[in-house]
Amino acid sequence: MRTVEPKILYFGTPVALISSLNEDNSTNLSPISSFWALGWTMTLGLLNDAKLAENLARHGECVVNLPAPSMWQMVEKLAPLTGRDPVPELKSKQFKTEKDKFAAAGFSRLDSELVRPMRAAECPIQMEARVLSLHEMGGTKLAELGGGLVAVVEILRVHACEEFLKDGSDHINPNKWSPLVYNFRHYYDLSDTELGKTFRA
Ligand SMILES: Cc1cc2nc3c(=O)[nH]c(=O)nc-3n(C[C@H](O)[C@H](O)[C@H](O)COP(=O)(O)O)c2cc1C
């Protein structure tokens, strides 16, 4: 074993596209991978300089859209874009402002049922949510990236594409569903090899 100092600690987490409400009531769409769920409560890790952080602080609603692995190139089209205008200093060399992220990446807008930000129609799972709280994260390495926030959100409604459901039930079929996984800035799907299941599955 060696002591190492990797630049990032992205050990492979699913990608979500978060819909949030811009000040003109249009919907912004931001890729994130720092998120997880406990029950129907979810944490989202947001860089301070993202339009997403600004939008959630102003309007506490969002949609957590989960893209399929086949959509990785659409996600990658969003990667160099920000809803911020002008582009924040730290991002100015690599990013450009884009008002219509849906069109830029080839996603269609779909009205949500309980919140104002719109859903990304092509994503097979879409979760409408409201913000419960926002917390500063702290930490020196994160400060070098401009700092970050945790948004704790509560999922209000889950929409799932029929093909990923176990017949006629509300259960997502893990043999059919795979998230798009972000693994040290490379995109993966889950391998087909199931290792086993937990006693409560
Ligand atoms: C696959 C992927 C995962 C990302 N994960 C995060 C994340 O977890 N949190 C975050 O704030 N930014 C993340 N980013 C960077 C944001 O997408 C980037 O800051 C973008 O400008 C956000 O858009 P916005 O400024 O319009 O909100 C990720 C980018 C990609 C492509």
Short mmCIF file of C-alpha atoms and ligand atoms in Angstrom, two decimals:
data_model
loop_
_atom_site.label_atom_id
_atom_site.label_comp_id
_atom_site.label_asym_id
_atom_site.label_seq_id
_atom_site.Cartn_x
_atom_site.Cartn_y
_atom_site.Cartn_z
CA MET A 1 0.00 0.00 0.00
CA ARG A 2 1.13 3.58 -0.67
CA THR A 3 -0.02 6.95 0.54
CA VAL A 4 -1.44 8.67 -2.51
CA GLU A 5 -3.01 12.02 -3.30
CA PRO A 6 -5.47 11.49 -6.17
CA LYS A 7 -6.86 14.72 -7.61
CA ILE A 8 -10.40 13.39 -7.35
CA LEU A 9 -12.16 10.68 -5.32
CA TYR A 10 -14.88 9.72 -7.81
CA PHE A 11 -14.89 5.97 -7.15
CA GLY A 12 -17.83 5.25 -9.44
CA THR A 13 -21.25 6.71 -8.71
CA PRO A 14 -24.35 7.03 -10.90
CA VAL A 15 -24.91 10.15 -12.98
CA ALA A 16 -28.03 12.26 -12.48
CA LEU A 17 -29.21 15.21 -14.53
CA ILE A 18 -30.78 17.72 -12.19
CA SER A 19 -33.53 20.00 -13.48
CA SER A 20 -33.70 23.30 -11.60
CA LEU A 21 -35.63 26.50 -12.15
CA ASN A 22 -33.87 29.53 -13.67
CA GLU A 23 -34.91 33.05 -12.65
CA ASP A 24 -36.89 33.39 -15.92
CA ASN A 25 -38.80 30.15 -15.10
CA SER A 26 -36.99 28.12 -17.77
CA THR A 27 -35.40 24.82 -16.67
CA ASN A 28 -31.64 24.30 -16.35
CA LEU A 29 -30.18 20.77 -16.62
CA SER A 30 -26.96 19.96 -14.70
CA PRO A 31 -25.02 16.66 -14.63
CA ILE A 32 -23.94 15.53 -11.16
CA SER A 33 -22.56 12.29 -9.75
CA SER A 34 -22.20 13.18 -6.06
CA PHE A 35 -25.55 11.97 -4.78
CA TRP A 36 -27.13 9.14 -2.79
CA ALA A 37 -30.47 8.14 -1.25
CA LEU A 38 -31.63 6.98 2.18
CA GLY A 39 -35.29 6.08 1.91
CA TRP A 40 -36.81 8.78 -0.25
CA THR A 41 -34.45 11.43 1.13
CA MET A 42 -31.54 12.22 -1.14
CA THR A 43 -28.36 14.28 -0.85
CA LEU A 44 -26.99 16.16 -3.84
CA GLY A 45 -23.41 17.50 -3.78
CA LEU A 46 -23.25 20.86 -5.57
CA LEU A 47 -20.29 23.02 -6.44
CA ASN A 48 -20.95 26.58 -5.29
CA ASP A 49 -20.24 28.06 -8.69
CA ALA A 50 -22.80 25.92 -10.57
CA LYS A 51 -26.03 27.52 -11.73
CA LEU A 52 -27.70 24.54 -10.03
CA ALA A 53 -26.59 25.70 -6.55
CA GLU A 54 -27.81 29.23 -7.24
CA ASN A 55 -31.15 27.93 -8.56
CA LEU A 56 -31.82 25.56 -5.63
CA ALA A 57 -31.07 28.33 -3.12
CA ARG A 58 -33.63 30.58 -4.83
CA HIS A 59 -36.28 27.98 -5.71
CA GLY A 60 -36.31 24.77 -3.64
CA GLU A 61 -37.56 22.30 -6.22
CA CYS A 62 -35.80 20.01 -8.68
CA VAL A 63 -36.08 16.83 -10.71
CA VAL A 64 -33.46 14.09 -10.37
CA ASN A 65 -33.37 12.51 -13.85
CA LEU A 66 -31.33 9.30 -14.25
CA PRO A 67 -29.93 8.80 -17.77
CA ALA A 68 -29.36 5.31 -19.21
CA PRO A 69 -25.76 4.28 -20.01
CA SER A 70 -26.55 4.62 -23.75
CA MET A 71 -27.03 8.37 -23.16
CA TRP A 72 -23.47 9.04 -22.05
CA GLN A 73 -22.65 11.12 -25.12
CA MET A 74 -25.70 13.33 -24.52
CA VAL A 75 -24.53 13.78 -20.93
CA GLU A 76 -21.06 14.61 -22.20
CA LYS A 77 -22.56 17.35 -24.40
CA LEU A 78 -23.78 18.98 -21.18
CA ALA A 79 -20.39 18.59 -19.48
CA PRO A 80 -18.72 21.83 -20.76
CA LEU A 81 -21.87 23.95 -20.37
CA THR A 82 -23.15 26.13 -17.55
CA GLY A 83 -26.34 28.09 -17.07
CA ARG A 84 -24.24 30.81 -15.39
CA ASP A 85 -23.76 34.01 -17.42
CA PRO A 86 -21.00 35.08 -17.35
CA VAL A 87 -19.08 31.83 -16.81
CA PRO A 88 -17.49 31.89 -13.31
CA GLU A 89 -13.74 32.68 -13.29
CA LEU A 90 -12.63 29.19 -12.18
CA LYS A 91 -14.48 27.63 -15.13
CA SER A 92 -13.80 30.27 -17.75
CA LYS A 93 -11.15 28.32 -19.70
CA GLN A 94 -13.21 25.15 -20.17
CA PHE A 95 -16.91 26.09 -20.01
CA LYS A 96 -19.35 28.19 -21.98
CA THR A 97 -22.75 29.59 -21.12
CA GLU A 98 -25.76 27.75 -22.53
CA LYS A 99 -29.30 28.87 -21.88
CA ASP A 100 -31.01 25.89 -23.53
CA LYS A 101 -29.21 22.82 -22.20
CA PHE A 102 -32.05 20.49 -23.29
CA ALA A 103 -31.64 21.42 -26.96
CA ALA A 104 -27.83 21.48 -26.72
CA ALA A 105 -27.73 17.84 -25.55
CA GLY A 106 -30.80 16.48 -27.41
CA PHE A 107 -33.16 16.06 -24.43
CA SER A 108 -36.88 16.93 -24.60
CA ARG A 109 -38.75 18.78 -21.87
CA LEU A 110 -41.66 17.10 -20.10
CA ASP A 111 -43.90 18.89 -17.58
CA SER A 112 -43.50 17.71 -13.99
CA GLU A 113 -46.60 16.92 -11.95
CA LEU A 114 -45.69 18.37 -8.54
CA VAL A 115 -42.78 20.78 -9.13
CA ARG A 116 -42.00 23.56 -11.57
CA PRO A 117 -38.67 22.44 -13.10
CA MET A 118 -39.37 20.20 -16.12
CA ARG A 119 -38.30 16.58 -16.56
CA ALA A 120 -35.86 15.22 -19.15
CA ALA A 121 -38.23 13.01 -21.15
CA GLU A 122 -35.59 10.56 -22.46
CA CYS A 123 -34.31 9.65 -18.99
CA PRO A 124 -35.90 6.32 -17.94
CA ILE A 125 -36.17 7.39 -14.29
CA GLN A 126 -37.28 10.87 -13.24
CA MET A 127 -37.79 11.86 -9.59
CA GLU A 128 -39.54 15.08 -8.63
CA ALA A 129 -38.17 16.55 -5.39
CA ARG A 130 -38.26 19.47 -2.99
CA VAL A 131 -35.30 20.87 -1.07
CA LEU A 132 -35.40 20.20 2.69
CA SER A 133 -32.13 21.95 3.60
CA LEU A 134 -28.81 23.26 2.24
CA HIS A 135 -25.47 22.87 4.06
CA GLU A 136 -21.97 24.23 3.37
CA MET A 137 -19.58 21.30 3.01
CA GLY A 138 -16.18 22.83 3.87
CA GLY A 139 -12.77 21.19 3.30
CA THR A 140 -9.57 22.56 1.76
CA LYS A 141 -9.53 20.51 -1.48
CA LEU A 142 -13.17 21.42 -2.11
CA ALA A 143 -12.34 25.08 -1.44
CA GLU A 144 -9.83 24.89 -4.33
CA LEU A 145 -12.82 24.03 -6.55
CA GLY A 146 -14.76 27.03 -5.22
CA GLY A 147 -16.47 25.24 -2.32
CA GLY A 148 -19.63 23.18 -2.28
CA LEU A 149 -23.03 22.57 -0.74
CA VAL A 150 -25.08 19.55 0.17
CA ALA A 151 -28.72 19.87 -0.80
CA VAL A 152 -30.92 17.46 1.13
CA VAL A 153 -34.03 16.82 -0.95
CA GLU A 154 -37.15 14.75 -0.47
CA ILE A 155 -38.38 12.75 -3.44
CA LEU A 156 -42.07 13.44 -3.98
CA ARG A 157 -42.85 11.32 -7.03
CA VAL A 158 -40.95 8.69 -9.03
CA HIS A 159 -41.59 8.13 -12.74
CA ALA A 160 -40.07 4.98 -14.25
CA CYS A 161 -40.06 3.56 -17.74
CA GLU A 162 -42.16 0.33 -17.89
CA GLU A 163 -39.33 -1.71 -19.42
CA PHE A 164 -37.29 -1.45 -16.19
CA LEU A 165 -40.12 -2.59 -13.89
CA LYS A 166 -40.74 -6.11 -12.63
CA ASP A 167 -44.00 -7.20 -14.30
CA GLY A 168 -46.92 -5.14 -13.11
CA SER A 169 -45.15 -4.08 -9.89
CA ASP A 170 -43.59 -0.91 -8.45
CA HIS A 171 -40.14 -2.58 -8.25
CA ILE A 172 -37.26 -1.57 -10.47
CA ASN A 173 -35.76 -4.76 -11.95
CA PRO A 174 -32.02 -4.72 -11.23
CA ASN A 175 -31.44 -7.21 -14.05
CA LYS A 176 -32.77 -4.69 -16.53
CA TRP A 177 -31.78 -1.34 -15.02
CA SER A 178 -28.23 -0.05 -15.03
CA PRO A 179 -27.26 3.45 -14.01
CA LEU A 180 -24.73 5.41 -16.04
CA VAL A 181 -21.69 5.24 -13.75
CA TYR A 182 -19.09 8.02 -13.47
CA ASN A 183 -15.81 6.33 -12.53
CA PHE A 184 -12.82 8.69 -12.22
CA ARG A 185 -14.25 10.90 -14.98
CA HIS A 186 -14.90 7.96 -17.33
CA TYR A 187 -18.39 6.65 -18.14
CA TYR A 188 -19.36 2.99 -17.51
CA ASP A 189 -22.43 0.83 -17.22
CA LEU A 190 -22.74 -1.95 -14.64
CA SER A 191 -21.36 -5.26 -15.80
CA ASP A 192 -24.02 -7.93 -16.43
CA THR A 193 -22.55 -10.21 -13.80
CA GLU A 194 -24.73 -10.23 -10.71
CA LEU A 195 -22.66 -11.26 -7.69
CA GLY A 196 -25.61 -11.97 -5.40
CA LYS A 197 -28.26 -10.20 -3.41
CA THR A 198 -28.76 -8.93 0.13
CA PHE A 199 -31.12 -10.83 2.47
CA ARG A 200 -33.84 -8.17 2.09
CA ALA A 201 -33.98 -8.10 -1.72
C1 LIG B 1 -20.66 13.25 -15.23
C2 LIG B 1 -20.52 14.54 -14.46
C3 LIG B 1 -20.66 14.55 -13.09
C4 LIG B 1 -20.58 15.74 -12.36
N1 LIG B 1 -20.79 15.71 -11.01
C5 LIG B 1 -20.96 16.88 -10.37
C6 LIG B 1 -21.42 16.89 -9.01
O1 LIG B 1 -21.64 15.88 -8.40
N2 LIG B 1 -21.64 18.12 -8.45
C7 LIG B 1 -21.43 19.29 -9.11
O2 LIG B 1 -21.68 20.37 -8.56
N3 LIG B 1 -20.96 19.30 -10.37
C8 LIG B 1 -20.75 18.14 -11.02
N4 LIG B 1 -20.35 18.14 -12.31
C9 LIG B 1 -20.01 19.42 -12.93
C10 LIG B 1 -21.25 20.21 -13.30
O3 LIG B 1 -22.00 19.49 -14.24
C11 LIG B 1 -20.83 21.57 -13.83
O4 LIG B 1 -20.46 22.34 -12.71
C12 LIG B 1 -21.89 22.29 -14.63
O5 LIG B 1 -21.42 23.54 -14.98
C13 LIG B 1 -23.20 22.45 -13.89
O6 LIG B 1 -24.10 23.15 -14.72
P1 LIG B 1 -24.75 24.49 -14.19
O7 LIG B 1 -23.62 25.45 -13.88
O8 LIG B 1 -25.60 24.98 -15.33
O9 LIG B 1 -25.53 24.13 -12.99
C14 LIG B 1 -20.35 16.95 -13.04
C15 LIG B 1 -20.18 16.94 -14.42
C16 LIG B 1 -20.28 15.76 -15.12
C17 LIG B 1 -20.11 15.77 -16.62
#
